[in-house]
PDB file of C-alpha atoms in Angstrom:
ATOM      1  CA  UNK A   1     -46.131   4.769 -52.355  1.00  0.00           C
ATOM      2  CA  UNK A   2     -46.956   3.133 -49.635  1.00  0.00           C
ATOM      3  CA  UNK A   3     -50.780   2.094 -49.734  1.00  0.00           C
ATOM      4  CA  UNK A   4     -51.122   1.534 -45.823  1.00  0.00           C
ATOM      5  CA  UNK A   5     -48.619   1.748 -42.646  1.00  0.00           C
ATOM      6  CA  UNK A   6     -49.231  -2.035 -41.173  1.00  0.00           C
ATOM      7  CA  UNK A   7     -48.538  -5.206 -43.253  1.00  0.00           C
ATOM      8  CA  UNK A   8     -48.097  -8.384 -42.412  1.00  0.00           C
ATOM      9  CA  UNK A   9     -44.378  -8.841 -44.025  1.00  0.00           C
ATOM     10  CA  UNK A  10     -42.106  -6.306 -45.282  1.00  0.00           C
ATOM     11  CA  UNK A  11     -39.020  -7.340 -47.509  1.00  0.00           C
ATOM     12  CA  UNK A  12     -36.302  -4.975 -47.343  1.00  0.00           C
ATOM     13  CA  UNK A  13     -34.551  -5.418 -50.874  1.00  0.00           C
ATOM     14  CA  UNK A  14     -36.419  -6.176 -54.203  1.00  0.00           C
ATOM     15  CA  UNK A  15     -33.841  -8.341 -55.793  1.00  0.00           C
ATOM     16  CA  UNK A  16     -34.590 -12.351 -56.724  1.00  0.00           C
ATOM     17  CA  UNK A  17     -34.846 -13.191 -52.851  1.00  0.00           C
ATOM     18  CA  UNK A  18     -37.001 -10.114 -52.099  1.00  0.00           C
ATOM     19  CA  UNK A  19     -39.360 -11.116 -54.862  1.00  0.00           C
ATOM     20  CA  UNK A  20     -39.375 -14.776 -54.487  1.00  0.00           C
ATOM     21  CA  UNK A  21     -40.237 -13.925 -50.802  1.00  0.00           C
ATOM     22  CA  UNK A  22     -43.371 -11.560 -51.886  1.00  0.00           C
ATOM     23  CA  UNK A  23     -44.581 -13.761 -54.648  1.00  0.00           C
ATOM     24  CA  UNK A  24     -44.756 -16.853 -51.727  1.00  0.00           C
ATOM     25  CA  UNK A  25     -46.052 -14.841 -48.938  1.00  0.00           C
ATOM     26  CA  UNK A  26     -48.680 -12.984 -50.840  1.00  0.00           C
ATOM     27  CA  UNK A  27     -49.863 -16.439 -52.358  1.00  0.00           C
ATOM     28  CA  UNK A  28     -50.104 -17.678 -48.881  1.00  0.00           C
ATOM     29  CA  UNK A  29     -52.566 -14.660 -48.391  1.00  0.00           C
ATOM     30  CA  UNK A  30     -50.529 -12.226 -46.248  1.00  0.00           C
ATOM     31  CA  UNK A  31     -50.367  -8.479 -47.096  1.00  0.00           C
ATOM     32  CA  UNK A  32     -46.667  -7.984 -47.969  1.00  0.00           C
ATOM     33  CA  UNK A  33     -44.748  -5.016 -49.151  1.00  0.00           C
ATOM     34  CA  UNK A  34     -41.051  -4.453 -50.908  1.00  0.00           C
ATOM     35  CA  UNK A  35     -39.149  -2.044 -50.076  1.00  0.00           C
ATOM     36  CA  UNK A  36     -36.564  -1.273 -52.443  1.00  0.00           C
ATOM     37  CA  UNK A  37     -34.127   1.487 -53.054  1.00  0.00           C
ATOM     38  CA  UNK A  38     -33.525   1.890 -56.950  1.00  0.00           C
ATOM     39  CA  UNK A  39     -34.799  -0.579 -59.090  1.00  0.00           C
ATOM     40  CA  UNK A  40     -36.385  -4.323 -59.412  1.00  0.00           C
ATOM     41  CA  UNK A  41     -33.713  -6.782 -59.491  1.00  0.00           C
ATOM     42  CA  UNK A  42     -30.976  -5.466 -57.342  1.00  0.00           C
ATOM     43  CA  UNK A  43     -27.187  -6.487 -58.108  1.00  0.00           C
ATOM     44  CA  UNK A  44     -29.174  -8.799 -61.075  1.00  0.00           C
ATOM     45  CA  UNK A  45     -30.637  -5.641 -62.805  1.00  0.00           C
ATOM     46  CA  UNK A  46     -26.755  -4.479 -63.420  1.00  0.00           C
ATOM     47  CA  UNK A  47     -26.431  -8.015 -65.436  1.00  0.00           C
ATOM     48  CA  UNK A  48     -26.735  -7.321 -69.063  1.00  0.00           C
ATOM     49  CA  UNK A  49     -27.161 -11.065 -70.051  1.00  0.00           C
ATOM     50  CA  UNK A  50     -28.570 -13.780 -67.464  1.00  0.00           C
ATOM     51  CA  UNK A  51     -27.793 -17.305 -68.945  1.00  0.00           C
ATOM     52  CA  UNK A  52     -27.928 -19.304 -65.701  1.00  0.00           C
ATOM     53  CA  UNK A  53     -31.481 -18.810 -64.589  1.00  0.00           C
ATOM     54  CA  UNK A  54     -34.165 -21.665 -65.418  1.00  0.00           C
ATOM     55  CA  UNK A  55     -36.511 -21.091 -67.817  1.00  0.00           C
ATOM     56  CA  UNK A  56     -34.910 -18.600 -70.388  1.00  0.00           C
ATOM     57  CA  UNK A  57     -33.279 -20.818 -72.886  1.00  0.00           C
ATOM     58  CA  UNK A  58     -32.183 -17.906 -74.457  1.00  0.00           C
ATOM     59  CA  UNK A  59     -30.888 -15.829 -71.707  1.00  0.00           C
ATOM     60  CA  UNK A  60     -32.510 -12.797 -70.074  1.00  0.00           C
ATOM     61  CA  UNK A  61     -31.745  -9.326 -69.487  1.00  0.00           C
ATOM     62  CA  UNK A  62     -30.920  -8.998 -65.979  1.00  0.00           C
ATOM     63  CA  UNK A  63     -33.272  -5.712 -65.460  1.00  0.00           C
ATOM     64  CA  UNK A  64     -35.527  -7.255 -67.334  1.00  0.00           C
ATOM     65  CA  UNK A  65     -35.680 -10.273 -65.136  1.00  0.00           C
ATOM     66  CA  UNK A  66     -36.191  -8.534 -62.308  1.00  0.00           C
ATOM     67  CA  UNK A  67     -39.271  -6.634 -63.865  1.00  0.00           C
ATOM     68  CA  UNK A  68     -40.864  -9.929 -64.390  1.00  0.00           C
ATOM     69  CA  UNK A  69     -40.115 -10.920 -60.882  1.00  0.00           C
ATOM     70  CA  UNK A  70     -41.969  -7.704 -59.561  1.00  0.00           C
ATOM     71  CA  UNK A  71     -45.164  -8.239 -61.649  1.00  0.00           C
ATOM     72  CA  UNK A  72     -45.046 -11.815 -60.603  1.00  0.00           C
ATOM     73  CA  UNK A  73     -45.196 -10.750 -56.759  1.00  0.00           C
ATOM     74  CA  UNK A  74     -47.463  -8.186 -57.510  1.00  0.00           C
ATOM     75  CA  UNK A  75     -49.903 -10.269 -59.311  1.00  0.00           C
ATOM     76  CA  UNK A  76     -50.718 -11.640 -55.895  1.00  0.00           C
ATOM     77  CA  UNK A  77     -51.325  -8.610 -53.948  1.00  0.00           C
ATOM     78  CA  UNK A  78     -47.572  -7.951 -53.285  1.00  0.00           C
ATOM     79  CA  UNK A  79     -47.202  -3.948 -52.850  1.00  0.00           C
ATOM     80  CA  UNK A  80     -44.075  -2.191 -53.843  1.00  0.00           C
ATOM     81  CA  UNK A  81     -42.250   0.991 -52.360  1.00  0.00           C
ATOM     82  CA  UNK A  82     -39.112   2.609 -54.344  1.00  0.00           C
ATOM     83  CA  UNK A  83     -37.885   4.383 -51.144  1.00  0.00           C
ATOM     84  CA  UNK A  84     -34.925   4.063 -48.964  1.00  0.00           C
ATOM     85  CA  UNK A  85     -34.904   2.582 -45.644  1.00  0.00           C
ATOM     86  CA  UNK A  86     -33.578   4.866 -43.192  1.00  0.00           C
ATOM     87  CA  UNK A  87     -33.644   2.423 -39.781  1.00  0.00           C
ATOM     88  CA  UNK A  88     -35.310  -0.700 -38.425  1.00  0.00           C
ATOM     89  CA  UNK A  89     -36.281  -1.731 -35.217  1.00  0.00           C
ATOM     90  CA  UNK A  90     -36.757  -5.396 -35.256  1.00  0.00           C
ATOM     91  CA  UNK A  91     -36.435  -6.794 -31.763  1.00  0.00           C
ATOM     92  CA  UNK A  92     -39.879  -6.377 -30.596  1.00  0.00           C
ATOM     93  CA  UNK A  93     -42.985  -8.499 -31.968  1.00  0.00           C
ATOM     94  CA  UNK A  94     -44.222  -5.776 -34.475  1.00  0.00           C
ATOM     95  CA  UNK A  95     -41.227  -4.553 -36.187  1.00  0.00           C
ATOM     96  CA  UNK A  96     -40.808  -0.660 -37.258  1.00  0.00           C
ATOM     97  CA  UNK A  97     -39.236   0.390 -40.580  1.00  0.00           C
ATOM     98  CA  UNK A  98     -38.622   3.966 -41.165  1.00  0.00           C
ATOM     99  CA  UNK A  99     -38.207   5.117 -44.916  1.00  0.00           C
ATOM    100  CA  UNK A 100     -37.893   7.900 -46.936  1.00  0.00           C
ATOM    101  CA  UNK A 101     -41.707   8.088 -47.378  1.00  0.00           C
ATOM    102  CA  UNK A 102     -42.566   7.428 -43.782  1.00  0.00           C
ATOM    103  CA  UNK A 103     -42.708   4.842 -41.275  1.00  0.00           C
ATOM    104  CA  UNK A 104     -44.409   1.376 -41.733  1.00  0.00           C
ATOM    105  CA  UNK A 105     -44.930  -1.619 -39.160  1.00  0.00           C
ATOM    106  CA  UNK A 106     -44.782  -5.347 -39.913  1.00  0.00           C
ATOM    107  CA  UNK A 107     -45.358  -8.629 -38.133  1.00  0.00           C
ATOM    108  CA  UNK A 108     -42.269 -10.092 -40.010  1.00  0.00           C
ATOM    109  CA  UNK A 109     -39.756  -8.587 -41.616  1.00  0.00           C
ATOM    110  CA  UNK A 110     -37.193 -10.366 -44.220  1.00  0.00           C
ATOM    111  CA  UNK A 111     -33.831  -9.080 -45.108  1.00  0.00           C
ATOM    112  CA  UNK A 112     -33.077  -9.140 -48.669  1.00  0.00           C
ATOM    113  CA  UNK A 113     -30.656  -6.382 -49.012  1.00  0.00           C
ATOM    114  CA  UNK A 114     -27.892  -8.540 -50.835  1.00  0.00           C
ATOM    115  CA  UNK A 115     -24.140  -7.917 -50.866  1.00  0.00           C
ATOM    116  CA  UNK A 116     -22.246  -5.677 -53.675  1.00  0.00           C
ATOM    117  CA  UNK A 117     -18.840  -6.840 -55.354  1.00  0.00           C
ATOM    118  CA  UNK A 118     -16.059  -4.644 -53.791  1.00  0.00           C
ATOM    119  CA  UNK A 119     -14.814  -2.460 -57.142  1.00  0.00           C
ATOM    120  CA  UNK A 120     -11.047  -2.008 -57.603  1.00  0.00           C
ATOM    121  CA  UNK A 121     -11.830   1.776 -57.620  1.00  0.00           C
ATOM    122  CA  UNK A 122     -10.868   2.386 -61.511  1.00  0.00           C
ATOM    123  CA  UNK A 123     -11.712   4.921 -63.562  1.00  0.00           C
ATOM    124  CA  UNK A 124     -13.340   3.373 -66.230  1.00  0.00           C
ATOM    125  CA  UNK A 125     -14.488   0.220 -64.419  1.00  0.00           C
ATOM    126  CA  UNK A 126     -18.208   1.345 -63.737  1.00  0.00           C
ATOM    127  CA  UNK A 127     -18.108   2.793 -67.467  1.00  0.00           C
ATOM    128  CA  UNK A 128     -17.189  -0.645 -68.722  1.00  0.00           C
ATOM    129  CA  UNK A 129     -19.329  -2.914 -66.592  1.00  0.00           C
ATOM    130  CA  UNK A 130     -21.138  -5.443 -68.730  1.00  0.00           C
ATOM    131  CA  UNK A 131     -19.076  -4.649 -71.321  1.00  0.00           C
ATOM    132  CA  UNK A 132     -16.106  -6.777 -70.332  1.00  0.00           C
ATOM    133  CA  UNK A 133     -16.092  -5.484 -66.410  1.00  0.00           C
ATOM    134  CA  UNK A 134     -17.663  -8.125 -64.647  1.00  0.00           C
ATOM    135  CA  UNK A 135     -17.883  -9.731 -61.018  1.00  0.00           C
ATOM    136  CA  UNK A 136     -19.444 -12.926 -61.353  1.00  0.00           C
ATOM    137  CA  UNK A 137     -17.686 -15.673 -63.367  1.00  0.00           C
ATOM    138  CA  UNK A 138     -20.489 -18.307 -63.720  1.00  0.00           C
ATOM    139  CA  UNK A 139     -23.000 -15.539 -64.494  1.00  0.00           C
ATOM    140  CA  UNK A 140     -20.936 -14.002 -67.150  1.00  0.00           C
ATOM    141  CA  UNK A 141     -18.063 -16.642 -68.170  1.00  0.00           C
ATOM    142  CA  UNK A 142     -20.106 -17.967 -71.184  1.00  0.00           C
ATOM    143  CA  UNK A 143     -20.309 -14.700 -72.671  1.00  0.00           C
ATOM    144  CA  UNK A 144     -16.648 -14.808 -73.419  1.00  0.00           C
ATOM    145  CA  UNK A 145     -16.120 -18.546 -74.339  1.00  0.00           C
ATOM    146  CA  UNK A 146     -12.300 -19.036 -75.932  1.00  0.00           C
ATOM    147  CA  UNK A 147     -11.441 -15.593 -75.402  1.00  0.00           C
ATOM    148  CA  UNK A 148      -8.754 -13.596 -73.087  1.00  0.00           C
ATOM    149  CA  UNK A 149      -9.930 -12.834 -69.606  1.00  0.00           C
ATOM    150  CA  UNK A 150      -8.061 -11.567 -67.005  1.00  0.00           C
ATOM    151  CA  UNK A 151      -8.972 -12.379 -63.225  1.00  0.00           C
ATOM    152  CA  UNK A 152      -7.756 -10.049 -60.361  1.00  0.00           C
ATOM    153  CA  UNK A 153      -7.411 -11.200 -56.882  1.00  0.00           C
ATOM    154  CA  UNK A 154      -6.423 -13.914 -55.039  1.00  0.00           C
ATOM    155  CA  UNK A 155      -8.540 -15.342 -52.544  1.00  0.00           C
ATOM    156  CA  UNK A 156     -11.041 -18.361 -52.649  1.00  0.00           C
ATOM    157  CA  UNK A 157     -13.332 -16.768 -55.122  1.00  0.00           C
ATOM    158  CA  UNK A 158     -10.760 -15.612 -57.208  1.00  0.00           C
ATOM    159  CA  UNK A 159      -9.404 -19.350 -57.881  1.00  0.00           C
ATOM    160  CA  UNK A 160     -12.736 -20.539 -58.415  1.00  0.00           C
ATOM    161  CA  UNK A 161     -13.239 -17.735 -61.193  1.00  0.00           C
ATOM    162  CA  UNK A 162      -9.958 -18.486 -62.779  1.00  0.00           C
ATOM    163  CA  UNK A 163     -10.611 -22.252 -62.863  1.00  0.00           C
ATOM    164  CA  UNK A 164     -13.953 -22.191 -64.453  1.00  0.00           C
ATOM    165  CA  UNK A 165     -12.779 -19.377 -66.889  1.00  0.00           C
ATOM    166  CA  UNK A 166      -9.902 -22.161 -67.740  1.00  0.00           C
ATOM    167  CA  UNK A 167     -12.598 -24.641 -68.712  1.00  0.00           C
ATOM    168  CA  UNK A 168     -13.856 -22.301 -71.026  1.00  0.00           C
ATOM    169  CA  UNK A 169     -11.646 -19.433 -72.469  1.00  0.00           C
ATOM    170  CA  UNK A 170      -8.972 -19.693 -74.557  1.00  0.00           C
ATOM    171  CA  UNK A 171      -6.121 -17.616 -72.167  1.00  0.00           C
ATOM    172  CA  UNK A 172      -7.008 -16.772 -68.654  1.00  0.00           C
ATOM    173  CA  UNK A 173      -4.371 -14.317 -66.596  1.00  0.00           C
ATOM    174  CA  UNK A 174      -4.878 -14.424 -62.667  1.00  0.00           C
ATOM    175  CA  UNK A 175      -3.457 -11.173 -61.466  1.00  0.00           C
ATOM    176  CA  UNK A 176      -2.608 -10.889 -57.525  1.00  0.00           C
ATOM    177  CA  UNK A 177      -0.901  -8.318 -55.862  1.00  0.00           C
ATOM    178  CA  UNK A 178       1.019 -10.878 -53.789  1.00  0.00           C
ATOM    179  CA  UNK A 179       3.492 -13.505 -54.666  1.00  0.00           C
ATOM    180  CA  UNK A 180       1.217 -16.341 -53.640  1.00  0.00           C
ATOM    181  CA  UNK A 181      -2.749 -17.066 -53.501  1.00  0.00           C
ATOM    182  CA  UNK A 182      -4.539 -16.780 -50.095  1.00  0.00           C
ATOM    183  CA  UNK A 183      -6.841 -19.404 -51.598  1.00  0.00           C
ATOM    184  CA  UNK A 184      -7.314 -22.782 -49.542  1.00  0.00           C
ATOM    185  CA  UNK A 185      -4.761 -25.178 -50.725  1.00  0.00           C
ATOM    186  CA  UNK A 186      -7.364 -27.263 -52.215  1.00  0.00           C
ATOM    187  CA  UNK A 187      -7.123 -24.984 -55.379  1.00  0.00           C
ATOM    188  CA  UNK A 188      -3.662 -24.817 -55.976  1.00  0.00           C
ATOM    189  CA  UNK A 189      -3.206 -28.167 -57.777  1.00  0.00           C
ATOM    190  CA  UNK A 190      -5.681 -27.524 -60.123  1.00  0.00           C
ATOM    191  CA  UNK A 191      -4.641 -24.101 -60.364  1.00  0.00           C
ATOM    192  CA  UNK A 192      -1.345 -25.111 -61.304  1.00  0.00           C
ATOM    193  CA  UNK A 193      -2.388 -27.452 -63.963  1.00  0.00           C
ATOM    194  CA  UNK A 194      -4.965 -25.669 -65.621  1.00  0.00           C
ATOM    195  CA  UNK A 195      -2.882 -23.770 -67.993  1.00  0.00           C
ATOM    196  CA  UNK A 196      -3.584 -20.533 -66.240  1.00  0.00           C
ATOM    197  CA  UNK A 197      -0.579 -17.368 -66.293  1.00  0.00           C
ATOM    198  CA  UNK A 198      -0.078 -15.895 -63.015  1.00  0.00           C
ATOM    199  CA  UNK A 199       0.884 -12.353 -62.818  1.00  0.00           C
ATOM    200  CA  UNK A 200       2.141 -12.082 -59.194  1.00  0.00           C
ATOM    201  CA  UNK A 201       3.473  -8.720 -57.059  1.00  0.00           C
ATOM    202  CA  UNK A 202       1.145  -7.059 -59.801  1.00  0.00           C
ATOM    203  CA  UNK A 203      -2.040  -5.115 -59.542  1.00  0.00           C
ATOM    204  CA  UNK A 204      -4.948  -3.810 -62.711  1.00  0.00           C
ATOM    205  CA  UNK A 205      -3.825  -0.004 -62.614  1.00  0.00           C
ATOM    206  CA  UNK A 206      -5.983   0.798 -65.470  1.00  0.00           C
ATOM    207  CA  UNK A 207      -8.642  -1.122 -68.104  1.00  0.00           C
ATOM    208  CA  UNK A 208      -8.771  -0.219 -71.560  1.00  0.00           C
ATOM    209  CA  UNK A 209     -11.600   0.008 -74.108  1.00  0.00           C
ATOM    210  CA  UNK A 210     -14.172   2.492 -75.969  1.00  0.00           C
ATOM    211  CA  UNK A 211     -17.381   0.036 -76.209  1.00  0.00           C
ATOM    212  CA  UNK A 212     -15.974  -2.942 -74.759  1.00  0.00           C
ATOM    213  CA  UNK A 213     -12.653  -3.889 -73.014  1.00  0.00           C
ATOM    214  CA  UNK A 214      -9.687  -4.727 -74.925  1.00  0.00           C
ATOM    215  CA  UNK A 215      -7.099  -4.892 -72.376  1.00  0.00           C
ATOM    216  CA  UNK A 216      -5.790  -3.735 -69.162  1.00  0.00           C
ATOM    217  CA  UNK A 217      -2.602  -2.292 -67.933  1.00  0.00           C
ATOM    218  CA  UNK A 218      -0.789  -4.235 -64.993  1.00  0.00           C
ATOM    219  CA  UNK A 219       1.559  -2.425 -62.593  1.00  0.00           C
ATOM    220  CA  UNK A 220       4.399  -4.210 -60.930  1.00  0.00           C
ATOM    221  CA  UNK A 221       6.052  -4.036 -57.963  1.00  0.00           C
ATOM    222  CA  UNK A 222       9.071  -5.970 -59.411  1.00  0.00           C
ATOM    223  CA  UNK A 223       9.471  -4.402 -62.827  1.00  0.00           C
ATOM    224  CA  UNK A 224       7.839  -2.200 -65.344  1.00  0.00           C
ATOM    225  CA  UNK A 225       4.176  -1.665 -65.731  1.00  0.00           C
ATOM    226  CA  UNK A 226       2.863  -3.742 -68.765  1.00  0.00           C
ATOM    227  CA  UNK A 227      -0.417  -4.438 -71.309  1.00  0.00           C
ATOM    228  CA  UNK A 228      -2.371  -7.125 -71.724  1.00  0.00           C
ATOM    229  CA  UNK A 229      -4.688  -7.555 -74.072  1.00  0.00           C
ATOM    230  CA  UNK A 230      -8.248  -9.002 -73.120  1.00  0.00           C
ATOM    231  CA  UNK A 231     -12.153  -9.446 -73.511  1.00  0.00           C
ATOM    232  CA  UNK A 232     -12.828  -9.285 -70.039  1.00  0.00           C
ATOM    233  CA  UNK A 233     -11.547  -8.298 -66.667  1.00  0.00           C
ATOM    234  CA  UNK A 234     -13.325 -10.653 -64.003  1.00  0.00           C
ATOM    235  CA  UNK A 235     -12.898  -8.566 -60.801  1.00  0.00           C
ATOM    236  CA  UNK A 236     -12.614 -11.270 -57.731  1.00  0.00           C
ATOM    237  CA  UNK A 237     -11.440  -9.227 -54.770  1.00  0.00           C
ATOM    238  CA  UNK A 238     -14.245  -9.395 -52.222  1.00  0.00           C
ATOM    239  CA  UNK A 239     -18.044  -8.424 -51.825  1.00  0.00           C
ATOM    240  CA  UNK A 240     -19.348  -5.946 -49.239  1.00  0.00           C
ATOM    241  CA  UNK A 241     -22.637  -7.241 -47.503  1.00  0.00           C
ATOM    242  CA  UNK A 242     -25.292  -4.229 -47.133  1.00  0.00           C
ATOM    243  CA  UNK A 243     -26.336  -5.141 -43.195  1.00  0.00           C
ATOM    244  CA  UNK A 244     -24.918  -2.143 -41.382  1.00  0.00           C
ATOM    245  CA  UNK A 245     -28.573  -1.229 -41.124  1.00  0.00           C
ATOM    246  CA  UNK A 246     -29.143  -3.840 -38.614  1.00  0.00           C
ATOM    247  CA  UNK A 247     -25.883  -4.305 -36.911  1.00  0.00           C
ATOM    248  CA  UNK A 248     -26.438  -4.604 -33.235  1.00  0.00           C
ATOM    249  CA  UNK A 249     -29.428  -6.757 -33.490  1.00  0.00           C
ATOM    250  CA  UNK A 250     -29.245  -9.411 -36.043  1.00  0.00           C
ATOM    251  CA  UNK A 251     -26.444 -11.371 -35.515  1.00  0.00           C
ATOM    252  CA  UNK A 252     -23.499 -10.997 -38.068  1.00  0.00           C
ATOM    253  CA  UNK A 253     -20.350 -13.327 -39.105  1.00  0.00           C
ATOM    254  CA  UNK A 254     -16.857 -11.951 -38.938  1.00  0.00           C
ATOM    255  CA  UNK A 255     -17.500 -10.261 -42.808  1.00  0.00           C
ATOM    256  CA  UNK A 256     -20.626  -8.930 -42.260  1.00  0.00           C
ATOM    257  CA  UNK A 257     -22.769 -11.601 -43.231  1.00  0.00           C
ATOM    258  CA  UNK A 258     -26.058 -12.007 -41.441  1.00  0.00           C
ATOM    259  CA  UNK A 259     -26.111 -15.515 -39.775  1.00  0.00           C
ATOM    260  CA  UNK A 260     -29.007 -17.900 -40.851  1.00  0.00           C
ATOM    261  CA  UNK A 261     -28.952 -21.356 -42.091  1.00  0.00           C
ATOM    262  CA  UNK A 262     -31.421 -22.956 -44.433  1.00  0.00           C
ATOM    263  CA  UNK A 263     -34.082 -21.928 -42.625  1.00  0.00           C
ATOM    264  CA  UNK A 264     -33.405 -18.642 -43.582  1.00  0.00           C
ATOM    265  CA  UNK A 265     -33.927 -18.016 -39.535  1.00  0.00           C
ATOM    266  CA  UNK A 266     -31.776 -15.272 -37.833  1.00  0.00           C
ATOM    267  CA  UNK A 267     -31.444 -14.891 -34.194  1.00  0.00           C
ATOM    268  CA  UNK A 268     -34.062 -12.591 -33.773  1.00  0.00           C
ATOM    269  CA  UNK A 269     -38.179 -13.919 -34.129  1.00  0.00           C
ATOM    270  CA  UNK A 270     -39.774 -12.928 -36.832  1.00  0.00           C
ATOM    271  CA  UNK A 271     -36.632 -11.708 -38.701  1.00  0.00           C
ATOM    272  CA  UNK A 272     -35.322 -13.345 -41.600  1.00  0.00           C
ATOM    273  CA  UNK A 273     -32.572 -13.273 -44.205  1.00  0.00           C
ATOM    274  CA  UNK A 274     -32.706 -14.235 -47.861  1.00  0.00           C
ATOM    275  CA  UNK A 275     -30.186 -14.367 -50.849  1.00  0.00           C
ATOM    276  CA  UNK A 276     -26.836 -12.653 -50.675  1.00  0.00           C
ATOM    277  CA  UNK A 277     -26.694 -10.992 -47.295  1.00  0.00           C
ATOM    278  CA  UNK A 278     -26.968 -14.117 -45.307  1.00  0.00           C
ATOM    279  CA  UNK A 279     -23.969 -16.590 -44.944  1.00  0.00           C
ATOM    280  CA  UNK A 280     -24.464 -19.480 -47.441  1.00  0.00           C
ATOM    281  CA  UNK A 281     -21.845 -21.424 -49.791  1.00  0.00           C
ATOM    282  CA  UNK A 282     -23.405 -20.051 -53.194  1.00  0.00           C
ATOM    283  CA  UNK A 283     -24.614 -16.789 -54.260  1.00  0.00           C
ATOM    284  CA  UNK A 284     -26.411 -17.260 -57.360  1.00  0.00           C
ATOM    285  CA  UNK A 285     -29.909 -15.803 -58.152  1.00  0.00           C
ATOM    286  CA  UNK A 286     -31.059 -19.317 -58.106  1.00  0.00           C
ATOM    287  CA  UNK A 287     -30.352 -19.729 -54.733  1.00  0.00           C
ATOM    288  CA  UNK A 288     -31.264 -16.013 -54.007  1.00  0.00           C
ATOM    289  CA  UNK A 289     -34.995 -17.199 -55.298  1.00  0.00           C
ATOM    290  CA  UNK A 290     -35.023 -20.273 -53.723  1.00  0.00           C
ATOM    291  CA  UNK A 291     -34.324 -18.548 -49.720  1.00  0.00           C
ATOM    292  CA  UNK A 292     -37.595 -16.496 -50.602  1.00  0.00           C
ATOM    293  CA  UNK A 293     -39.620 -19.758 -50.995  1.00  0.00           C
ATOM    294  CA  UNK A 294     -38.267 -20.497 -47.919  1.00  0.00           C
ATOM    295  CA  UNK A 295     -38.197 -17.721 -45.675  1.00  0.00           C
ATOM    296  CA  UNK A 296     -42.159 -18.086 -46.704  1.00  0.00           C
ATOM    297  CA  UNK A 297     -42.366 -21.496 -45.451  1.00  0.00           C
ATOM    298  CA  UNK A 298     -41.286 -20.145 -41.860  1.00  0.00           C
ATOM    299  CA  UNK A 299     -42.794 -17.284 -41.670  1.00  0.00           C
ATOM    300  CA  UNK A 300     -46.031 -19.026 -42.007  1.00  0.00           C
ATOM    301  CA  UNK A 301     -44.846 -21.470 -39.322  1.00  0.00           C
ATOM    302  CA  UNK A 302     -43.957 -18.163 -37.394  1.00  0.00           C
ATOM    303  CA  UNK A 303     -47.575 -17.027 -37.783  1.00  0.00           C
ATOM    304  CA  UNK A 304     -49.396 -19.907 -36.877  1.00  0.00           C
TER     305      UNK A 304
END
């Protein structure tokens, strides 16, 4: 429940970027509210084991890490409201946000709504997420060291994921629906030399497994379907930034991400974008958290 209707800073989204921003802003003496629809952590909360966030030598459950980030920000006075944001008027000096539990105003707004991985839409995909179905090779790849994995996709993300996994996995299959990759040429020679097995003109139509992934069915345009035994499926067919709410107010790039550089500033005064929702070269928990700290620094400058 929101304790008041006016804040210095409103953070839309309770992932690592949002809570890092809330922590730093609260420590700077600003009144802060985090508006989160589901649970602290955002996409991170769906990750069973986070092994690449500094400070946790044995790794940590993504949901638990999200809760710790929430408690850290609230320790310094930040509030959390579990609400859905219906609309946001961001162009004025005072920003107005309408939520499922009422309207609030803020002098500055941090957009931390993230980006969701595009799914394959297969029957057991959601059920097996975190049990062999994954969407981030650098996040989850080490869990499958010396195992056989399948990567699905043909762009730069799929190519980068496949190359990363080829260094640690026993066998990597790269399944793509066309006869050549869409990835940049810079990936081609390393891919060819990596030992990755390409499965061209094909798509994954079924994921097998009860409590964990045991294999996939791959349908081919050139012949009969075949089964591939594997311990994991890494889906790399794009991401969907959660920015529709802000379209027409903040500038977006061609794929829907908020245009904001390393200052996290958007085209609107007093509006900042952090984490996966903004244009950036690397989307990881640690870079999202860094964005939150940066946003706080430039909010101080904006309020001065």
